[in-house]
Amino acid sequence: MKFRKIKLIRDIMEDMLAPYGFSIRSEGSKEVAFSRKRNTVVQYILVNIALPSSLRIFFKTNTYQYPTTSGYELLCKVRMEKDPYYSRLQNFYFGGWQWKDKKEFLEILDIFKKIIAEYGLDELERLSIHWTDARPTIETDRKLYEHHTELNMYYRKILGIEKETDTIKVINKVNQEILKIRGQNFKEVEPVLIGLAAIYGEEIINKCGGEWKWEETLDNFICCITNIHGHIYEGEYPLNAIICYWRDKRDDISVFMQIIDK
């Protein structure tokens, strides 16, 4: 029996979520997304249809690296995955709940409502806390986007690679500079990391093509490079890549070369 699945998701979940301040953010043929703003953080609840005939629910925020917890993962965290109520109709392979008819579809939405009320809202609060201060911000990404040309030139001069065309030598110099400032206070080295991100980004474009872009992603703005190797879906986030490399104490330039050498 056919029924309007997305309409049911929208209407039933909207009624449940509206009192908590959520509204519909987007609606497609396979998913309905709800969102609310808590101070500077946007929280999301997404309900989507996966094959074969499975429903999934996700909890997500726009904090650093967009942390996401699925309904299945959340139940595992609270040790409720074996509870007969929550596990009824569950498809463990897809991390969702499987239906055969409209009655079961509605039962799953009822399970989702209980998951949200009992565990999901608390999980969103947990996901709303940035797990590290060593991360790009809108301001630093904006600085990179607007000033990448002069930053690239300035830091290449500092590193003595103004006219260097060998990418491996350039990236090695970037690596050496990161090793020199490892362990220092993030705020003190942040300007240097932005400059190194400009070098890395320009090196990608020089060798692989692409362009700098100011991109909006889940209520965040971020500086990125798109159309690498002429592929519309291939991109890189230079500042995040450089900061992660510094923060994680890496010493392996293949982290950077893998996108250039493709």
PDB file of C-alpha atoms in Angstrom:
ATOM      1  CA  MET A   1       0.000   0.000   0.000  1.00  0.00           C
ATOM      2  CA  LYS A   2       1.362   3.391  -0.993  1.00  0.00           C
ATOM      3  CA  PHE A   3       1.272   6.317   1.409  1.00  0.00           C
ATOM      4  CA  ARG A   4       2.856   9.759   1.588  1.00  0.00           C
ATOM      5  CA  LYS A   5       5.874   9.014   3.741  1.00  0.00           C
ATOM      6  CA  ILE A   6       7.563  12.415   3.713  1.00  0.00           C
ATOM      7  CA  LYS A   7       4.281  14.155   4.542  1.00  0.00           C
ATOM      8  CA  LEU A   8       3.775  11.841   7.505  1.00  0.00           C
ATOM      9  CA  ILE A   9       7.317  12.486   8.740  1.00  0.00           C
ATOM     10  CA  ARG A  10       6.861  16.224   8.352  1.00  0.00           C
ATOM     11  CA  ASP A  11       3.454  16.493   9.996  1.00  0.00           C
ATOM     12  CA  ILE A  12       3.979  14.058  12.870  1.00  0.00           C
ATOM     13  CA  MET A  13       7.488  15.118  13.806  1.00  0.00           C
ATOM     14  CA  GLU A  14       6.725  18.822  13.399  1.00  0.00           C
ATOM     15  CA  ASP A  15       3.874  18.569  15.909  1.00  0.00           C
ATOM     16  CA  MET A  16       6.196  16.867  18.381  1.00  0.00           C
ATOM     17  CA  LEU A  17       9.211  19.161  17.848  1.00  0.00           C
ATOM     18  CA  ALA A  18       7.527  22.579  17.616  1.00  0.00           C
ATOM     19  CA  PRO A  19       7.119  22.975  21.404  1.00  0.00           C
ATOM     20  CA  TYR A  20      10.895  22.504  21.725  1.00  0.00           C
ATOM     21  CA  GLY A  21      11.569  25.364  19.304  1.00  0.00           C
ATOM     22  CA  PHE A  22      12.284  23.291  16.191  1.00  0.00           C
ATOM     23  CA  SER A  23      10.983  24.183  12.759  1.00  0.00           C
ATOM     24  CA  ILE A  24      11.377  22.567   9.345  1.00  0.00           C
ATOM     25  CA  ARG A  25      14.760  23.455   7.888  1.00  0.00           C
ATOM     26  CA  SER A  26      14.553  21.492   4.644  1.00  0.00           C
ATOM     27  CA  GLU A  27      12.474  18.831   2.992  1.00  0.00           C
ATOM     28  CA  GLY A  28      13.415  16.486   0.176  1.00  0.00           C
ATOM     29  CA  SER A  29      12.151  13.266  -1.373  1.00  0.00           C
ATOM     30  CA  LYS A  30      14.011  11.166   1.217  1.00  0.00           C
ATOM     31  CA  GLU A  31      14.548  13.404   4.244  1.00  0.00           C
ATOM     32  CA  VAL A  32      13.040  16.065   6.469  1.00  0.00           C
ATOM     33  CA  ALA A  33      15.396  18.213   8.548  1.00  0.00           C
ATOM     34  CA  PHE A  34      14.323  20.210  11.609  1.00  0.00           C
ATOM     35  CA  SER A  35      16.465  22.829  13.321  1.00  0.00           C
ATOM     36  CA  ARG A  36      16.579  25.285  16.195  1.00  0.00           C
ATOM     37  CA  LYS A  37      19.157  27.836  17.323  1.00  0.00           C
ATOM     38  CA  ARG A  38      20.677  27.753  20.806  1.00  0.00           C
ATOM     39  CA  ASN A  39      22.795  30.882  21.252  1.00  0.00           C
ATOM     40  CA  THR A  40      25.321  30.619  18.376  1.00  0.00           C
ATOM     41  CA  VAL A  41      24.815  26.887  17.775  1.00  0.00           C
ATOM     42  CA  VAL A  42      22.272  25.389  15.372  1.00  0.00           C
ATOM     43  CA  GLN A  43      20.902  21.978  16.358  1.00  0.00           C
ATOM     44  CA  TYR A  44      19.395  19.573  13.837  1.00  0.00           C
ATOM     45  CA  ILE A  45      17.173  16.520  13.924  1.00  0.00           C
ATOM     46  CA  LEU A  46      17.038  14.673  10.608  1.00  0.00           C
ATOM     47  CA  VAL A  47      14.659  11.862   9.712  1.00  0.00           C
ATOM     48  CA  ASN A  48      15.379  10.091   6.457  1.00  0.00           C
ATOM     49  CA  ILE A  49      14.293   7.134   4.402  1.00  0.00           C
ATOM     50  CA  ALA A  50      16.961   4.558   3.561  1.00  0.00           C
ATOM     51  CA  LEU A  51      16.720   1.405   1.505  1.00  0.00           C
ATOM     52  CA  PRO A  52      15.301  -1.101   1.962  1.00  0.00           C
ATOM     53  CA  SER A  53      12.243   0.550   3.522  1.00  0.00           C
ATOM     54  CA  SER A  54      14.107   1.808   6.581  1.00  0.00           C
ATOM     55  CA  LEU A  55      13.755   4.980   8.614  1.00  0.00           C
ATOM     56  CA  ARG A  56      16.722   6.588  10.344  1.00  0.00           C
ATOM     57  CA  ILE A  57      17.061   9.507  12.722  1.00  0.00           C
ATOM     58  CA  PHE A  58      20.151  11.664  13.300  1.00  0.00           C
ATOM     59  CA  PHE A  59      21.097  14.337  15.822  1.00  0.00           C
ATOM     60  CA  LYS A  60      23.579  16.949  14.609  1.00  0.00           C
ATOM     61  CA  THR A  61      24.933  20.434  15.311  1.00  0.00           C
ATOM     62  CA  ASN A  62      26.984  22.982  13.393  1.00  0.00           C
ATOM     63  CA  THR A  63      29.790  23.005  15.952  1.00  0.00           C
ATOM     64  CA  TYR A  64      33.329  22.149  14.865  1.00  0.00           C
ATOM     65  CA  GLN A  65      33.466  19.153  12.499  1.00  0.00           C
ATOM     66  CA  TYR A  66      29.643  18.871  12.605  1.00  0.00           C
ATOM     67  CA  PRO A  67      29.303  16.062  15.193  1.00  0.00           C
ATOM     68  CA  THR A  68      26.486  13.632  14.451  1.00  0.00           C
ATOM     69  CA  THR A  69      24.875  10.820  16.430  1.00  0.00           C
ATOM     70  CA  SER A  70      22.396   8.420  14.856  1.00  0.00           C
ATOM     71  CA  GLY A  71      19.394   7.138  16.748  1.00  0.00           C
ATOM     72  CA  TYR A  72      20.922   3.673  16.716  1.00  0.00           C
ATOM     73  CA  GLU A  73      24.236   4.937  18.111  1.00  0.00           C
ATOM     74  CA  LEU A  74      22.393   6.877  20.779  1.00  0.00           C
ATOM     75  CA  LEU A  75      20.504   3.800  21.947  1.00  0.00           C
ATOM     76  CA  CYS A  76      23.776   1.875  22.080  1.00  0.00           C
ATOM     77  CA  LYS A  77      25.248   4.613  24.270  1.00  0.00           C
ATOM     78  CA  VAL A  78      22.416   4.371  26.762  1.00  0.00           C
ATOM     79  CA  ARG A  79      22.330   0.566  26.500  1.00  0.00           C
ATOM     80  CA  MET A  80      18.768   0.490  25.195  1.00  0.00           C
ATOM     81  CA  GLU A  81      19.477  -1.293  21.895  1.00  0.00           C
ATOM     82  CA  LYS A  82      18.109  -4.574  23.279  1.00  0.00           C
ATOM     83  CA  ASP A  83      14.996  -3.040  24.783  1.00  0.00           C
ATOM     84  CA  PRO A  84      12.003  -4.723  23.080  1.00  0.00           C
ATOM     85  CA  TYR A  85      10.263  -1.400  22.544  1.00  0.00           C
ATOM     86  CA  TYR A  86      13.163   0.385  20.863  1.00  0.00           C
ATOM     87  CA  SER A  87      14.541  -2.618  18.979  1.00  0.00           C
ATOM     88  CA  ARG A  88      11.187  -3.618  17.522  1.00  0.00           C
ATOM     89  CA  LEU A  89      11.358  -3.297  13.726  1.00  0.00           C
ATOM     90  CA  GLN A  90      15.043  -2.333  13.944  1.00  0.00           C
ATOM     91  CA  ASN A  91      17.313  -3.066  10.984  1.00  0.00           C
ATOM     92  CA  PHE A  92      20.769  -3.271  12.531  1.00  0.00           C
ATOM     93  CA  TYR A  93      22.548  -3.483   9.179  1.00  0.00           C
ATOM     94  CA  PHE A  94      21.300  -0.058   8.087  1.00  0.00           C
ATOM     95  CA  GLY A  95      21.190   1.430  11.590  1.00  0.00           C
ATOM     96  CA  GLY A  96      17.518   2.151  11.087  1.00  0.00           C
ATOM     97  CA  TRP A  97      14.058   0.760  11.606  1.00  0.00           C
ATOM     98  CA  GLN A  98      12.297  -1.207   8.868  1.00  0.00           C
ATOM     99  CA  TRP A  99       8.630  -1.107   8.021  1.00  0.00           C
ATOM    100  CA  LYS A 100       6.348  -3.273   5.906  1.00  0.00           C
ATOM    101  CA  ASP A 101       3.233  -1.104   5.927  1.00  0.00           C
ATOM    102  CA  LYS A 102       1.863   2.239   7.066  1.00  0.00           C
ATOM    103  CA  LYS A 103       1.066   0.943  10.549  1.00  0.00           C
ATOM    104  CA  GLU A 104       4.692  -0.015  11.163  1.00  0.00           C
ATOM    105  CA  PHE A 105       5.869   3.262   9.610  1.00  0.00           C
ATOM    106  CA  LEU A 106       3.806   5.182  12.155  1.00  0.00           C
ATOM    107  CA  GLU A 107       5.080   2.952  14.971  1.00  0.00           C
ATOM    108  CA  ILE A 108       8.643   3.854  14.018  1.00  0.00           C
ATOM    109  CA  LEU A 109       7.852   7.567  14.117  1.00  0.00           C
ATOM    110  CA  ASP A 110       6.415   7.017  17.590  1.00  0.00           C
ATOM    111  CA  ILE A 111       9.694   5.315  18.605  1.00  0.00           C
ATOM    112  CA  PHE A 112      11.606   8.309  17.218  1.00  0.00           C
ATOM    113  CA  LYS A 113       9.494  10.711  19.270  1.00  0.00           C
ATOM    114  CA  LYS A 114      10.354   8.789  22.421  1.00  0.00           C
ATOM    115  CA  ILE A 115      14.056   8.654  21.518  1.00  0.00           C
ATOM    116  CA  ILE A 116      14.060  12.430  21.012  1.00  0.00           C
ATOM    117  CA  ALA A 117      12.286  13.202  24.278  1.00  0.00           C
ATOM    118  CA  GLU A 118      14.201  10.724  26.428  1.00  0.00           C
ATOM    119  CA  TYR A 119      17.708  10.940  24.953  1.00  0.00           C
ATOM    120  CA  GLY A 120      17.970  13.039  21.793  1.00  0.00           C
ATOM    121  CA  LEU A 121      17.537  16.516  23.262  1.00  0.00           C
ATOM    122  CA  ASP A 122      20.224  15.833  25.853  1.00  0.00           C
ATOM    123  CA  GLU A 123      22.502  14.482  23.126  1.00  0.00           C
ATOM    124  CA  LEU A 124      22.076  17.686  21.131  1.00  0.00           C
ATOM    125  CA  GLU A 125      23.201  19.702  24.135  1.00  0.00           C
ATOM    126  CA  ARG A 126      26.302  17.503  24.397  1.00  0.00           C
ATOM    127  CA  LEU A 127      27.006  17.932  20.687  1.00  0.00           C
ATOM    128  CA  SER A 128      26.658  21.710  21.040  1.00  0.00           C
ATOM    129  CA  ILE A 129      29.914  22.079  22.972  1.00  0.00           C
ATOM    130  CA  HIS A 130      33.054  22.627  20.907  1.00  0.00           C
ATOM    131  CA  TRP A 131      35.476  19.865  21.866  1.00  0.00           C
ATOM    132  CA  THR A 132      38.574  21.960  21.187  1.00  0.00           C
ATOM    133  CA  ASP A 133      39.586  25.617  21.024  1.00  0.00           C
ATOM    134  CA  ALA A 134      42.171  24.773  18.343  1.00  0.00           C
ATOM    135  CA  ARG A 135      39.826  25.095  15.401  1.00  0.00           C
ATOM    136  CA  PRO A 136      39.020  27.470  12.528  1.00  0.00           C
ATOM    137  CA  THR A 137      36.441  30.163  13.174  1.00  0.00           C
ATOM    138  CA  ILE A 138      34.336  32.183  10.774  1.00  0.00           C
ATOM    139  CA  GLU A 139      36.687  35.117  11.378  1.00  0.00           C
ATOM    140  CA  THR A 140      39.902  33.195  10.642  1.00  0.00           C
ATOM    141  CA  ASP A 141      38.379  31.462   7.634  1.00  0.00           C
ATOM    142  CA  ARG A 142      37.245  34.862   6.375  1.00  0.00           C
ATOM    143  CA  LYS A 143      40.761  36.243   6.813  1.00  0.00           C
ATOM    144  CA  LEU A 144      42.173  33.372   4.765  1.00  0.00           C
ATOM    145  CA  TYR A 145      39.567  33.782   2.034  1.00  0.00           C
ATOM    146  CA  GLU A 146      39.972  37.541   1.703  1.00  0.00           C
ATOM    147  CA  HIS A 147      43.754  37.712   2.056  1.00  0.00           C
ATOM    148  CA  HIS A 148      45.080  34.380   0.763  1.00  0.00           C
ATOM    149  CA  THR A 149      47.103  35.999  -2.026  1.00  0.00           C
ATOM    150  CA  GLU A 150      49.089  38.361   0.200  1.00  0.00           C
ATOM    151  CA  LEU A 151      49.349  35.779   2.998  1.00  0.00           C
ATOM    152  CA  ASN A 152      50.787  33.266   0.545  1.00  0.00           C
ATOM    153  CA  MET A 153      53.367  35.759  -0.707  1.00  0.00           C
ATOM    154  CA  TYR A 154      54.300  36.968   2.803  1.00  0.00           C
ATOM    155  CA  TYR A 155      54.805  33.524   4.330  1.00  0.00           C
ATOM    156  CA  ARG A 156      56.603  32.136   1.280  1.00  0.00           C
ATOM    157  CA  LYS A 157      59.080  34.986   1.722  1.00  0.00           C
ATOM    158  CA  ILE A 158      59.478  34.190   5.434  1.00  0.00           C
ATOM    159  CA  LEU A 159      60.106  30.513   4.625  1.00  0.00           C
ATOM    160  CA  GLY A 160      62.470  31.349   1.769  1.00  0.00           C
ATOM    161  CA  ILE A 161      60.383  29.669  -0.908  1.00  0.00           C
ATOM    162  CA  GLU A 162      59.147  32.669  -2.935  1.00  0.00           C
ATOM    163  CA  LYS A 163      60.270  31.143  -6.238  1.00  0.00           C
ATOM    164  CA  GLU A 164      60.125  27.454  -5.311  1.00  0.00           C
ATOM    165  CA  THR A 165      58.132  25.391  -7.815  1.00  0.00           C
ATOM    166  CA  ASP A 166      58.812  21.930  -6.391  1.00  0.00           C
ATOM    167  CA  THR A 167      55.673  21.063  -4.434  1.00  0.00           C
ATOM    168  CA  ILE A 168      57.390  18.533  -2.183  1.00  0.00           C
ATOM    169  CA  LYS A 169      59.961  21.143  -1.155  1.00  0.00           C
ATOM    170  CA  VAL A 170      57.194  23.672  -0.478  1.00  0.00           C
ATOM    171  CA  ILE A 171      55.166  21.265   1.637  1.00  0.00           C
ATOM    172  CA  ASN A 172      58.306  20.150   3.466  1.00  0.00           C
ATOM    173  CA  LYS A 173      58.931  23.769   4.444  1.00  0.00           C
ATOM    174  CA  VAL A 174      55.335  24.043   5.671  1.00  0.00           C
ATOM    175  CA  ASN A 175      55.834  20.873   7.693  1.00  0.00           C
ATOM    176  CA  GLN A 176      59.084  22.168   9.212  1.00  0.00           C
ATOM    177  CA  GLU A 177      57.404  25.402  10.273  1.00  0.00           C
ATOM    178  CA  ILE A 178      54.552  23.502  11.911  1.00  0.00           C
ATOM    179  CA  LEU A 179      57.051  21.333  13.798  1.00  0.00           C
ATOM    180  CA  LYS A 180      58.800  24.492  15.069  1.00  0.00           C
ATOM    181  CA  ILE A 181      55.597  25.878  16.627  1.00  0.00           C
ATOM    182  CA  ARG A 182      54.219  22.578  17.892  1.00  0.00           C
ATOM    183  CA  GLY A 183      53.243  22.673  21.552  1.00  0.00           C
ATOM    184  CA  GLN A 184      52.866  26.455  21.649  1.00  0.00           C
ATOM    185  CA  ASN A 185      49.646  28.201  22.637  1.00  0.00           C
ATOM    186  CA  PHE A 186      47.128  27.991  19.793  1.00  0.00           C
ATOM    187  CA  LYS A 187      46.158  31.667  19.853  1.00  0.00           C
ATOM    188  CA  GLU A 188      49.811  32.644  19.618  1.00  0.00           C
ATOM    189  CA  VAL A 189      50.494  30.489  16.540  1.00  0.00           C
ATOM    190  CA  GLU A 190      47.095  30.910  14.878  1.00  0.00           C
ATOM    191  CA  PRO A 191      48.278  33.722  12.540  1.00  0.00           C
ATOM    192  CA  VAL A 192      51.143  31.525  11.332  1.00  0.00           C
ATOM    193  CA  LEU A 193      48.795  28.605  10.719  1.00  0.00           C
ATOM    194  CA  ILE A 194      46.547  30.843   8.624  1.00  0.00           C
ATOM    195  CA  GLY A 195      49.581  31.869   6.556  1.00  0.00           C
ATOM    196  CA  LEU A 196      50.651  28.248   6.069  1.00  0.00           C
ATOM    197  CA  ALA A 197      47.087  27.423   5.002  1.00  0.00           C
ATOM    198  CA  ALA A 198      47.402  30.095   2.303  1.00  0.00           C
ATOM    199  CA  ILE A 199      50.598  28.463   1.011  1.00  0.00           C
ATOM    200  CA  TYR A 200      48.985  25.012   1.048  1.00  0.00           C
ATOM    201  CA  GLY A 201      45.874  26.244  -0.719  1.00  0.00           C
ATOM    202  CA  GLU A 202      47.784  28.094  -3.422  1.00  0.00           C
ATOM    203  CA  GLU A 203      49.998  25.047  -3.975  1.00  0.00           C
ATOM    204  CA  ILE A 204      46.901  22.909  -4.562  1.00  0.00           C
ATOM    205  CA  ILE A 205      45.545  25.380  -7.108  1.00  0.00           C
ATOM    206  CA  ASN A 206      48.896  25.790  -8.863  1.00  0.00           C
ATOM    207  CA  LYS A 207      49.363  22.033  -9.302  1.00  0.00           C
ATOM    208  CA  CYS A 208      45.807  20.702  -9.516  1.00  0.00           C
ATOM    209  CA  GLY A 209      43.571  23.569 -10.520  1.00  0.00           C
ATOM    210  CA  GLY A 210      40.655  24.773  -8.451  1.00  0.00           C
ATOM    211  CA  GLU A 211      39.531  28.024  -6.923  1.00  0.00           C
ATOM    212  CA  TRP A 212      39.099  29.658  -3.546  1.00  0.00           C
ATOM    213  CA  LYS A 213      35.485  29.783  -2.431  1.00  0.00           C
ATOM    214  CA  TRP A 214      33.472  31.129   0.497  1.00  0.00           C
ATOM    215  CA  GLU A 215      31.043  28.318   1.261  1.00  0.00           C
ATOM    216  CA  GLU A 216      28.019  28.092   3.528  1.00  0.00           C
ATOM    217  CA  THR A 217      27.653  24.665   5.126  1.00  0.00           C
ATOM    218  CA  LEU A 218      25.039  23.930   7.781  1.00  0.00           C
ATOM    219  CA  ASP A 219      24.806  27.524   9.037  1.00  0.00           C
ATOM    220  CA  ASN A 220      28.572  27.945   9.052  1.00  0.00           C
ATOM    221  CA  PHE A 221      30.691  29.867   6.597  1.00  0.00           C
ATOM    222  CA  ILE A 222      34.036  28.369   5.651  1.00  0.00           C
ATOM    223  CA  CYS A 223      36.894  29.016   3.266  1.00  0.00           C
ATOM    224  CA  CYS A 224      37.554  26.141   0.893  1.00  0.00           C
ATOM    225  CA  ILE A 225      39.074  25.209  -2.448  1.00  0.00           C
ATOM    226  CA  THR A 226      36.696  23.645  -4.954  1.00  0.00           C
ATOM    227  CA  ASN A 227      36.953  22.061  -8.406  1.00  0.00           C
ATOM    228  CA  ILE A 228      40.299  20.428  -7.652  1.00  0.00           C
ATOM    229  CA  HIS A 229      41.463  18.383 -10.665  1.00  0.00           C
ATOM    230  CA  GLY A 230      38.410  19.809 -12.431  1.00  0.00           C
ATOM    231  CA  HIS A 231      36.033  17.763 -10.277  1.00  0.00           C
ATOM    232  CA  ILE A 232      33.121  19.771  -8.920  1.00  0.00           C
ATOM    233  CA  TYR A 233      32.821  17.597  -5.800  1.00  0.00           C
ATOM    234  CA  GLU A 234      36.540  17.469  -4.967  1.00  0.00           C
ATOM    235  CA  GLY A 235      37.604  20.092  -2.471  1.00  0.00           C
ATOM    236  CA  GLU A 236      39.815  20.896   0.484  1.00  0.00           C
ATOM    237  CA  TYR A 237      39.570  23.081   3.595  1.00  0.00           C
ATOM    238  CA  PRO A 238      43.141  24.406   3.911  1.00  0.00           C
ATOM    239  CA  LEU A 239      42.868  26.066   7.317  1.00  0.00           C
ATOM    240  CA  ASN A 240      41.199  23.092   8.936  1.00  0.00           C
ATOM    241  CA  ALA A 241      43.790  20.756   7.364  1.00  0.00           C
ATOM    242  CA  ILE A 242      46.715  22.817   8.689  1.00  0.00           C
ATOM    243  CA  ILE A 243      45.219  23.255  12.173  1.00  0.00           C
ATOM    244  CA  CYS A 244      44.414  19.539  12.472  1.00  0.00           C
ATOM    245  CA  TYR A 245      47.969  18.677  11.376  1.00  0.00           C
ATOM    246  CA  TRP A 246      49.394  20.997  14.053  1.00  0.00           C
ATOM    247  CA  ARG A 247      46.930  19.944  16.752  1.00  0.00           C
ATOM    248  CA  ASP A 248      47.358  16.208  16.126  1.00  0.00           C
ATOM    249  CA  LYS A 249      51.168  16.493  16.161  1.00  0.00           C
ATOM    250  CA  ARG A 250      51.547  15.007  12.706  1.00  0.00           C
ATOM    251  CA  ASP A 251      54.878  14.750  10.878  1.00  0.00           C
ATOM    252  CA  ASP A 252      54.002  13.181   7.542  1.00  0.00           C
ATOM    253  CA  ILE A 253      53.606  15.371   4.457  1.00  0.00           C
ATOM    254  CA  SER A 254      51.661  12.620   2.675  1.00  0.00           C
ATOM    255  CA  VAL A 255      48.664  14.032   4.568  1.00  0.00           C
ATOM    256  CA  PHE A 256      48.926  17.070   2.286  1.00  0.00           C
ATOM    257  CA  MET A 257      50.364  15.393  -0.794  1.00  0.00           C
ATOM    258  CA  GLN A 258      47.570  12.847  -1.143  1.00  0.00           C
ATOM    259  CA  ILE A 259      45.177  15.412  -2.594  1.00  0.00           C
ATOM    260  CA  ILE A 260      47.875  16.953  -4.822  1.00  0.00           C
ATOM    261  CA  ASP A 261      49.170  13.632  -6.152  1.00  0.00           C
ATOM    262  CA  LYS A 262      45.773  12.252  -7.205  1.00  0.00           C
TER     263      LYS A 262
END
